[in-house]
Short mmCIF file of C-alpha atoms in Angstrom, two decimals:
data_model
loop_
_atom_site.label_atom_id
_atom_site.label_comp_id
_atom_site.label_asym_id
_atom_site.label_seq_id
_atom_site.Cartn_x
_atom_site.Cartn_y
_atom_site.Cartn_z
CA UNK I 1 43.32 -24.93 -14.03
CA UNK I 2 40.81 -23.44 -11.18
CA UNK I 3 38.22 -21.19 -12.92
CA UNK I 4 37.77 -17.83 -11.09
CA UNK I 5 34.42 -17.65 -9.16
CA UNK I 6 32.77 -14.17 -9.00
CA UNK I 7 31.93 -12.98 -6.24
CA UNK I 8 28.45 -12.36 -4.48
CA UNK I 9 28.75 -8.40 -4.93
CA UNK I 10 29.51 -8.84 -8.93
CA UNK I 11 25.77 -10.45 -8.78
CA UNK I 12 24.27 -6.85 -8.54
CA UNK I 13 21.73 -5.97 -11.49
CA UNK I 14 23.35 -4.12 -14.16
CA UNK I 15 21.43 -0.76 -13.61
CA UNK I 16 19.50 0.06 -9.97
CA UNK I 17 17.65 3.38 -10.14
CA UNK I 18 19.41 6.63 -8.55
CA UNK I 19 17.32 6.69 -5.71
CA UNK I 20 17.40 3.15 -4.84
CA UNK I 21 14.93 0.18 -5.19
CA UNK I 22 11.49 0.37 -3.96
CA UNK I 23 12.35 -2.72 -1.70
CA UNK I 24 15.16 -0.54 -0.58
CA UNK I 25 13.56 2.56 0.34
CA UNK I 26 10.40 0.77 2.12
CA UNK I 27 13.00 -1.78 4.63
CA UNK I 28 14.73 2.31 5.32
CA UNK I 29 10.90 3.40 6.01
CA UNK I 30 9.84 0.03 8.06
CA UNK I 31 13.52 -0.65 10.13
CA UNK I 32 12.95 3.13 11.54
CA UNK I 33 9.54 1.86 13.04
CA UNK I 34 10.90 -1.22 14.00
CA UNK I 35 13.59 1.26 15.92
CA UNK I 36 10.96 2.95 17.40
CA UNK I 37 8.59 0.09 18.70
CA UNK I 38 12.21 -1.33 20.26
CA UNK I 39 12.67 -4.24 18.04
CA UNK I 40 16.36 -3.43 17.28
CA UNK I 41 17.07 -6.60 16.11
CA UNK I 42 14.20 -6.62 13.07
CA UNK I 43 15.76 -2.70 12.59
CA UNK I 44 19.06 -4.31 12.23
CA UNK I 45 17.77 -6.81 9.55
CA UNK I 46 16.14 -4.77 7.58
CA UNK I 47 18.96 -2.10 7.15
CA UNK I 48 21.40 -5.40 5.96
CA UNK I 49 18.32 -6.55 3.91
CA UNK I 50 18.16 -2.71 2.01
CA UNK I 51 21.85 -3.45 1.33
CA UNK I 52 21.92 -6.80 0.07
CA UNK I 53 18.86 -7.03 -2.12
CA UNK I 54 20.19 -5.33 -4.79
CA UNK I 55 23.11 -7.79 -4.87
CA UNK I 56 20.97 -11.04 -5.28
CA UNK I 57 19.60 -9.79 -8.66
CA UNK I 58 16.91 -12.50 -9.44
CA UNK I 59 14.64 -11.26 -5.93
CA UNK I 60 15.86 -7.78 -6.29
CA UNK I 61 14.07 -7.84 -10.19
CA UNK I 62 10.96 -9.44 -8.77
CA UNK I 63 10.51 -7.28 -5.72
CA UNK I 64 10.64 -4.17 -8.25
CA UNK I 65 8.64 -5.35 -10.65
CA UNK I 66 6.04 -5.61 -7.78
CA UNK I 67 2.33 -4.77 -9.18
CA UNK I 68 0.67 -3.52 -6.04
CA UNK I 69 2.02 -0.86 -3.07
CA UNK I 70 4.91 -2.87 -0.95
CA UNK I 71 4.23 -1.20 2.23
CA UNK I 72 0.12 -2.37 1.64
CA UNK I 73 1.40 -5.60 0.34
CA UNK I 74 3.84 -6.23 3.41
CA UNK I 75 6.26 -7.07 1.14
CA UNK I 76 9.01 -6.23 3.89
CA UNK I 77 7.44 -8.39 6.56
CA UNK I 78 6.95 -11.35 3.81
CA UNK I 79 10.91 -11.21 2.69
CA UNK I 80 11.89 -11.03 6.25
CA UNK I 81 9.66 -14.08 7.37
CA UNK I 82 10.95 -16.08 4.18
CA UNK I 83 14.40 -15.59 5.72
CA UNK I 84 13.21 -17.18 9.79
CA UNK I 85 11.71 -19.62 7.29
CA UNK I 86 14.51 -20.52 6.10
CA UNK I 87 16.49 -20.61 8.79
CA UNK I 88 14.12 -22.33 10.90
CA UNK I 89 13.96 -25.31 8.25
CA UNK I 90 17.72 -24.91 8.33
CA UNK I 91 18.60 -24.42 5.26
CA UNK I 92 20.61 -21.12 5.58
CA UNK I 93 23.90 -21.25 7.40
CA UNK I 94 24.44 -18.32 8.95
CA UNK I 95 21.10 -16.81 9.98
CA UNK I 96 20.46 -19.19 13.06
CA UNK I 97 22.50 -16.22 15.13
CA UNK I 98 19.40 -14.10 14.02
CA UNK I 99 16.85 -16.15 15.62
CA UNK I 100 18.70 -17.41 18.52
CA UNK I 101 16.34 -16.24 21.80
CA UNK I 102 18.24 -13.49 23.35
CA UNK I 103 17.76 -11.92 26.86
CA UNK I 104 17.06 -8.71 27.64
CA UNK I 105 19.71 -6.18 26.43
CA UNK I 106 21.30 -8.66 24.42
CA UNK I 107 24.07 -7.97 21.68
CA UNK I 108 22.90 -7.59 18.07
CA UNK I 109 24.93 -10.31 15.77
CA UNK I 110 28.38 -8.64 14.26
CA UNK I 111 26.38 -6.45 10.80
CA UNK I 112 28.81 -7.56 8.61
CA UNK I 113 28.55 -11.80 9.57
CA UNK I 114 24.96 -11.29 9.41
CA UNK I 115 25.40 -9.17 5.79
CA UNK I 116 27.73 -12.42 4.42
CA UNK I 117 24.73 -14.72 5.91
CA UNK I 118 21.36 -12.72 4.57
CA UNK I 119 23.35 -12.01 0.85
CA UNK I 120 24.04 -15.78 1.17
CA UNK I 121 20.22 -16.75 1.67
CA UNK I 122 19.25 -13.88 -0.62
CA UNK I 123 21.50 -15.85 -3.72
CA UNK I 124 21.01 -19.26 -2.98
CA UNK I 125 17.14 -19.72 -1.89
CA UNK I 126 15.96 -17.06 -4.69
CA UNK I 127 13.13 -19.83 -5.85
CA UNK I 128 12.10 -20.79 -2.53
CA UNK I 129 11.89 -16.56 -1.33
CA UNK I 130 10.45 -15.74 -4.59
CA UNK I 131 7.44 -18.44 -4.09
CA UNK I 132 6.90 -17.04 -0.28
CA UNK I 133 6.90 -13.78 -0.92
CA UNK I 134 4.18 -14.47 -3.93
CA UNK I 135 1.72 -15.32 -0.94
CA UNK I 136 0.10 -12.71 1.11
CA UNK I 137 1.30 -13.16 4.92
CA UNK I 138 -0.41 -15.41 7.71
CA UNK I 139 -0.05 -13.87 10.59
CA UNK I 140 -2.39 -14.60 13.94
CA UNK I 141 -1.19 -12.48 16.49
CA UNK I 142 -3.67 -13.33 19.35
CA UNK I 143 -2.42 -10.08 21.66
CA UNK I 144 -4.58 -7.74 19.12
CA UNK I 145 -7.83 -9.71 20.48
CA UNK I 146 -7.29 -8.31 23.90
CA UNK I 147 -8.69 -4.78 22.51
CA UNK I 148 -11.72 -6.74 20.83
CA UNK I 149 -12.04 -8.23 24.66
CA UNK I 150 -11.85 -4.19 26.06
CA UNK I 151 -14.51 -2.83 23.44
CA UNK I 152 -17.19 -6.08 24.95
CA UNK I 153 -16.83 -5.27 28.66
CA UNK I 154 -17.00 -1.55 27.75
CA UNK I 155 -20.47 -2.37 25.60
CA UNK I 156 -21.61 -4.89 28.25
CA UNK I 157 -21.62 -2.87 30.78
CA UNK I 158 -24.23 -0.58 28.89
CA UNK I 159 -26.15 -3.48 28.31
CA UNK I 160 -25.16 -7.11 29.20
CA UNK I 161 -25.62 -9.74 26.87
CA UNK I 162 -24.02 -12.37 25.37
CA UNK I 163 -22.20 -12.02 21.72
CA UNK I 164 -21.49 -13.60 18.49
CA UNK I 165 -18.26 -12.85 17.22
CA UNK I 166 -17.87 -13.08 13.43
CA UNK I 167 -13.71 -12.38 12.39
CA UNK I 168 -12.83 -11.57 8.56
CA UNK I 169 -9.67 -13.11 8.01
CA UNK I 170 -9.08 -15.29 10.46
CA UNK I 171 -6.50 -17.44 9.79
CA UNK I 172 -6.11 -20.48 11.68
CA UNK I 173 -8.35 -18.86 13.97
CA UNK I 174 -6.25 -18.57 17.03
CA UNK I 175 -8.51 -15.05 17.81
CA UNK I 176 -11.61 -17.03 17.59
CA UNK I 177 -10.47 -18.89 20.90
CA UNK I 178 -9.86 -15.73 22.91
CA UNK I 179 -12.64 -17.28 25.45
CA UNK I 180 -10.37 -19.45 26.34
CA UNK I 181 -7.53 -16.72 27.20
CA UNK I 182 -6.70 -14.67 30.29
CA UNK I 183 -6.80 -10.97 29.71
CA UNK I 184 -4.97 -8.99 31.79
CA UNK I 185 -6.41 -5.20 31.32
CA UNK I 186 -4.78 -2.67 33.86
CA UNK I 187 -5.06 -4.84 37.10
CA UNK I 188 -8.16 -6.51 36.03
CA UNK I 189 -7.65 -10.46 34.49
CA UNK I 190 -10.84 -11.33 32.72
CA UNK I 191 -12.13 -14.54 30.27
CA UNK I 192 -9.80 -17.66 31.56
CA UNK I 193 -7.89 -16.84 34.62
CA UNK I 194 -5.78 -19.92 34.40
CA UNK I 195 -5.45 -20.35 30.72
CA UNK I 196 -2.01 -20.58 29.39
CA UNK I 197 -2.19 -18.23 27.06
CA UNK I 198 -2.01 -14.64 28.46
CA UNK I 199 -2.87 -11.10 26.98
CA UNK I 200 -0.93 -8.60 28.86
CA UNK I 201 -1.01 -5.77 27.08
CA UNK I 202 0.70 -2.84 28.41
CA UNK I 203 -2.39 -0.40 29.70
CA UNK I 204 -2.31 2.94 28.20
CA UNK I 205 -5.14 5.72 29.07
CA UNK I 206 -8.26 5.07 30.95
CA UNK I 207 -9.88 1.35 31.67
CA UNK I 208 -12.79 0.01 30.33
CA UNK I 209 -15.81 -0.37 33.15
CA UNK I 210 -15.06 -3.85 34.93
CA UNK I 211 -17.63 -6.66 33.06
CA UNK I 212 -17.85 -10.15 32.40
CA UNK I 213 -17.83 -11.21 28.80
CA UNK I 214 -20.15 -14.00 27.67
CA UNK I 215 -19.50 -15.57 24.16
CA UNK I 216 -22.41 -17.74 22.75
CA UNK I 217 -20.10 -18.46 19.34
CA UNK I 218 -17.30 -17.32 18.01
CA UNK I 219 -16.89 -18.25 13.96
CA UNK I 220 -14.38 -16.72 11.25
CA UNK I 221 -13.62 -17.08 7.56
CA UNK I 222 -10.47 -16.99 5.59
CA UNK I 223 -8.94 -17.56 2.05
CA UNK I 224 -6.58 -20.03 2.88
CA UNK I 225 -7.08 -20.90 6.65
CA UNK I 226 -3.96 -22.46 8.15
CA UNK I 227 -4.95 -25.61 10.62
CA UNK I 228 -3.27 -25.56 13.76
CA UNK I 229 -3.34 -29.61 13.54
CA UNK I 230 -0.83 -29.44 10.56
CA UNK I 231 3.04 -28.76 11.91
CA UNK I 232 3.62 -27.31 8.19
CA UNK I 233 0.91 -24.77 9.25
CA UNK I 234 2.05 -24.49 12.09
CA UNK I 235 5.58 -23.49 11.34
CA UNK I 236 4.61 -21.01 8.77
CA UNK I 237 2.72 -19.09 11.28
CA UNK I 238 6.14 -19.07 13.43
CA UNK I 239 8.30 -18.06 10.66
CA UNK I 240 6.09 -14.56 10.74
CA UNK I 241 7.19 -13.61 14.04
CA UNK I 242 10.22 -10.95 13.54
CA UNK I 243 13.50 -11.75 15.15
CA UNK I 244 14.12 -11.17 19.07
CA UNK I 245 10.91 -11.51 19.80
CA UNK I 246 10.48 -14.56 21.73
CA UNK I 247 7.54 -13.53 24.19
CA UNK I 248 5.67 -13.51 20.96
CA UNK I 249 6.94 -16.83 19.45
CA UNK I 250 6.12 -18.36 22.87
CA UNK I 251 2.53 -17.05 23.16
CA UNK I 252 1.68 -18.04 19.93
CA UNK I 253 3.02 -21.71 20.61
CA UNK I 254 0.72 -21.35 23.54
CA UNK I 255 -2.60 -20.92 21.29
CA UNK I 256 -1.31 -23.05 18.76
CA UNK I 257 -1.08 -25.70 21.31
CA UNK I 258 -4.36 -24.59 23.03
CA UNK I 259 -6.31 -24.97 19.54
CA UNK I 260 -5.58 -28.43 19.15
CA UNK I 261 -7.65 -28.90 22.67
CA UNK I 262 -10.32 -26.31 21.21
CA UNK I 263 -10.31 -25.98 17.44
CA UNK I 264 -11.36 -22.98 16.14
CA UNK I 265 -14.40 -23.06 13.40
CA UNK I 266 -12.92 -20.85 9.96
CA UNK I 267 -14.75 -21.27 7.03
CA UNK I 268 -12.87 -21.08 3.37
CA UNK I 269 -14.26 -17.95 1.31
CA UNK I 270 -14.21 -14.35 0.37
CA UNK I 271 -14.83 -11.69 3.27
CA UNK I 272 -17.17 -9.76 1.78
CA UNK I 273 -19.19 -13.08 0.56
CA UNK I 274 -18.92 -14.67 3.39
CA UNK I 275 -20.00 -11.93 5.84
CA UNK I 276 -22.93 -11.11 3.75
CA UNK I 277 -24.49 -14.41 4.22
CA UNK I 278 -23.96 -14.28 8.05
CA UNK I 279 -25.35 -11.08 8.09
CA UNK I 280 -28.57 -12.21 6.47
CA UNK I 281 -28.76 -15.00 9.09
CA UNK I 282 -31.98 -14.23 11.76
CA UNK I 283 -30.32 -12.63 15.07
CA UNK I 284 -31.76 -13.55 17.96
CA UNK I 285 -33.25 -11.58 20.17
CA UNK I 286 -30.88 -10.42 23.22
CA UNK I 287 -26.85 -11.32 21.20
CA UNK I 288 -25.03 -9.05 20.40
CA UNK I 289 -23.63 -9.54 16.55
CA UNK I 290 -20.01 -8.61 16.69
CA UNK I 291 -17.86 -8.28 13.15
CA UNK I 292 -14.31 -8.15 14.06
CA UNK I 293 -10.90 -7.99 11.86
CA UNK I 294 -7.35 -6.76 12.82
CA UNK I 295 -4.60 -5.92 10.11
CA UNK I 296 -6.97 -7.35 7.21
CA UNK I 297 -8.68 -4.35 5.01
CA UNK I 298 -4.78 -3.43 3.80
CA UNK I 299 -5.35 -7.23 1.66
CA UNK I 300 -7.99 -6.65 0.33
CA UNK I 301 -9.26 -5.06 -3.23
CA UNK I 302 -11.22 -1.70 -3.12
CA UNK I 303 -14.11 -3.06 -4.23
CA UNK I 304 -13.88 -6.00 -1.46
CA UNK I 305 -13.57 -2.99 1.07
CA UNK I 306 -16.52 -1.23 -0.64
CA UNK I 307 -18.66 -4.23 -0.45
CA UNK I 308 -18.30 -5.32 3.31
CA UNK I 309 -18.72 -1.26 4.48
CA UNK I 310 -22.02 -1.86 2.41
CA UNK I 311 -22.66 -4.90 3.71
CA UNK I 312 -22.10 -3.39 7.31
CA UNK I 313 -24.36 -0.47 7.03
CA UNK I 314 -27.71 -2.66 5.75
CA UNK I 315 -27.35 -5.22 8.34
CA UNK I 316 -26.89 -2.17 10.91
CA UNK I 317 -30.08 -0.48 9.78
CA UNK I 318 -32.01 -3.15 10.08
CA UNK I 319 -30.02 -3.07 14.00
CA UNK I 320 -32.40 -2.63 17.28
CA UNK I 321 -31.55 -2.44 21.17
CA UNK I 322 -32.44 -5.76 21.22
CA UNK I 323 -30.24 -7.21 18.59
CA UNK I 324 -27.73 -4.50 18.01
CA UNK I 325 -24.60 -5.22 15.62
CA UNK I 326 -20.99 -4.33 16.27
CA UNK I 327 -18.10 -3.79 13.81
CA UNK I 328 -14.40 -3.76 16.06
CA UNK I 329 -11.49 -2.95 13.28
CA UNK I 330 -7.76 -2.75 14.44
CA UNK I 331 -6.16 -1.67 11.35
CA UNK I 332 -3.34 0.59 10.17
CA UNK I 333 -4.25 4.00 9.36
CA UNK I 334 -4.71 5.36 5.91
CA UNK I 335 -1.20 6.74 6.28
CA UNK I 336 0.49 4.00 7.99
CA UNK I 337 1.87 6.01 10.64
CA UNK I 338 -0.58 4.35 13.23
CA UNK I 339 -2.52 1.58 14.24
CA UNK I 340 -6.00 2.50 15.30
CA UNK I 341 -9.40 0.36 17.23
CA UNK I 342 -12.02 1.96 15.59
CA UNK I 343 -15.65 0.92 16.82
CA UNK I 344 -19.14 1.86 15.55
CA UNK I 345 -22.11 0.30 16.89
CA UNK I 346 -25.62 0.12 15.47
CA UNK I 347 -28.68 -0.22 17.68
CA UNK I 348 -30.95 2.71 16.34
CA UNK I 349 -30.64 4.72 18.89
CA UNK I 350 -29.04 8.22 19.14
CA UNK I 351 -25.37 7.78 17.65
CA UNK I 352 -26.53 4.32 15.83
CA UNK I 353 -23.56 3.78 13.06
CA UNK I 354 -20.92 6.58 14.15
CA UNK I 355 -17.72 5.24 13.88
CA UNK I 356 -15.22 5.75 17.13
CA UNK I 357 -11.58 5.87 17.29
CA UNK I 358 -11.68 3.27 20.76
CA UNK I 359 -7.89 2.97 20.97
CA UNK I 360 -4.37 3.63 19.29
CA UNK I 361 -2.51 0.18 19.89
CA UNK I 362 0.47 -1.53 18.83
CA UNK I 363 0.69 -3.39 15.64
CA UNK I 364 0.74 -6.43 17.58
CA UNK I 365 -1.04 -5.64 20.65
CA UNK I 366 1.60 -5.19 23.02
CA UNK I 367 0.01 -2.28 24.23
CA UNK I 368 -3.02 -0.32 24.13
CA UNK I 369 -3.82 3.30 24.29
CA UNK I 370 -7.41 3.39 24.96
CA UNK I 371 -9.56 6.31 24.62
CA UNK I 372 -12.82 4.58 25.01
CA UNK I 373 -15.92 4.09 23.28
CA UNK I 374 -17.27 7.90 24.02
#
């Protein structure tokens, strides 16, 4: 005698609040950005997603049991890059359609084949999305350097010199090799002409003054630094790249590729730690010290934030004409609503440590709004 199976919908919790799960309302809150910065495909996800969690009950309790904020924990992005994850490795029949490349003006997949397909992930990989999305995300989006490269020509070209760049969470510290990328800015190409890997961002405003940028070191820290030698690293940094986006999937094979020629220096450590000691080293005379992060504060504690500001404004008093410190931050706005290049540069001079609003950009650099550095 065949024993009835339930169904995937009977899986639903037994109670889900009236307005919805948090999980649900924050995919509602990120698909209409997604909408808006023309990723219709990651829009389309994320509406099926708000759907379906609440059917696969075991990820649906953990997402709303959730300590911390989801929108400051990126809890959308890290259940929607579990899901390439899976179906990169593939093991989830069904979501390949997602991830297929598509051309320009291509058909979204059939909603309802891609709802049987993410429900069926959702329910069967439960462990193995509950253990990713435990993780904070590791993302290296090298296009978000190109408005660290505008900010040095616009400062060089008040007063050349060569820099030291130190990046907070680097990652596998892809950013750290923007020397060896082209930068295209308006209809200027600057660093490596014939690298291949490109920064195009589209040019929004006015231009930063034409200047060459010399960079004596370039060093980062991270938590966990990924190594792009390792093709397990390697493929975790892939599976954060949201669906029908394969310009990004391809530039970021490109640096991947290009760091196992030139690999990046990231030390393992705290931020604030970690920048401190740097900080203390002796600055010599004639380099610029530049402190760089983008898409980073939002991970870490208060008190982590507190420290580094701190950290930031003793090394900067101490800052003269000659050795003058820089701290370039691309990071969301307080209310999430935009992304925002915000500069402040200490040399003791008139203005020393007044913060700038440079640029608005893109969350991952694919274009720039620049307002300049005032």
């Amino acid at each position: 005698m065949a024993v009835p199976v339930p169904s995937r919908t009977a899986c639903a919790p037994r109670s889900v609040p009236a307005g919805g799960l948090r999980i649900q309302r924050q995919l509602g809150l990120e698909a209409v950005k997604a909408e808006a910065l023309g990723n219709r495909l990651a829009a389309l996800l994320m509406r099926v997603l708000a759907r379906t969690v609440p059917r696969a009950p075991e990820l649906a309790r953990l997402l709303e049991a959730w300590p911390g904020d989801l929108a400051a924990d990126a809890m959308t992005f890290r259940l929607c890059s579990g899901l390439h994850a899976l179906a990169r490795g593939g093991g989830a029949a069904g979501l390949e359609v997602l991830y297929r490349e598509r051309g320009e003006g291509a058909a979204l997949p059939d909603p309802a084949a891609l709802e049987n397909a993410v429900l069926a992930a959702l329910s069967d990989h439960a462990a193995m999305l509950g253990a990713w999305i435990a993780h904070p995300t590791q993302t290296n989006e090298v296009a978000r350097v190109a408005g660290l490269v505008a900010v040095l020509m616009a400062l060089d070209a008040r007063a050349a010199m060569p820099c030291e760049v130190l990046e907070l969470g680097a990652s596998a510290g892809l950013n750290l090799n923007f020397p060896h990328y082209a930068c295209r800015i308006g209809a200027r190409t600057v660093l490596a002409a014939d690298s291949p890997v490109m920064l195009a961002p589209e040019w929004r405003g006015g231009l930063p003054p034409a200047h060459e940028v010399a960079v004596r070191r370039a060093i980062g820290v991270d938590l966990n630094p990924l190594d792009p030698a390792r093709p397990g690293d390697c493929a975790q940094l892939e599976a954060y790249v949201w669906p029908g986006e394969p310009a990004r999937s391809a530039r970021l094979a490109a640096a991947l590729a290009l760091a196992r020629r030139h690999p990046p220096r990231v030390c393992v450590g705290q931020a604030g730690d970690w920048l401190t000691r740097r900080l203390a080293e002796p600055q010599p005379a004639g380099v610029r010290r530049v402190v760089f992060h983008s898409m980073v504060l939002q991970y870490l504690d208060p008190l982590e934030r507190a420290g580094i500001a701190a950290t930031l404004a003793a090394a900067g008093s101490r800052a003269r004409p000659e050795c003058p410190l820089v701290h370039v931050g691309m990071e969301w706005r307080a209310d999430r609503q935009a992304v925002e290049l915000i500069v402040t540069v200490w040399d003791g001079g008139p203005g020393s440590g007044e913060a700038r609003l440079a640029a608005h950009c893109h969350p991952y650099g694919e274009w720039i709004d620049w307002h300049g550095l005032g």
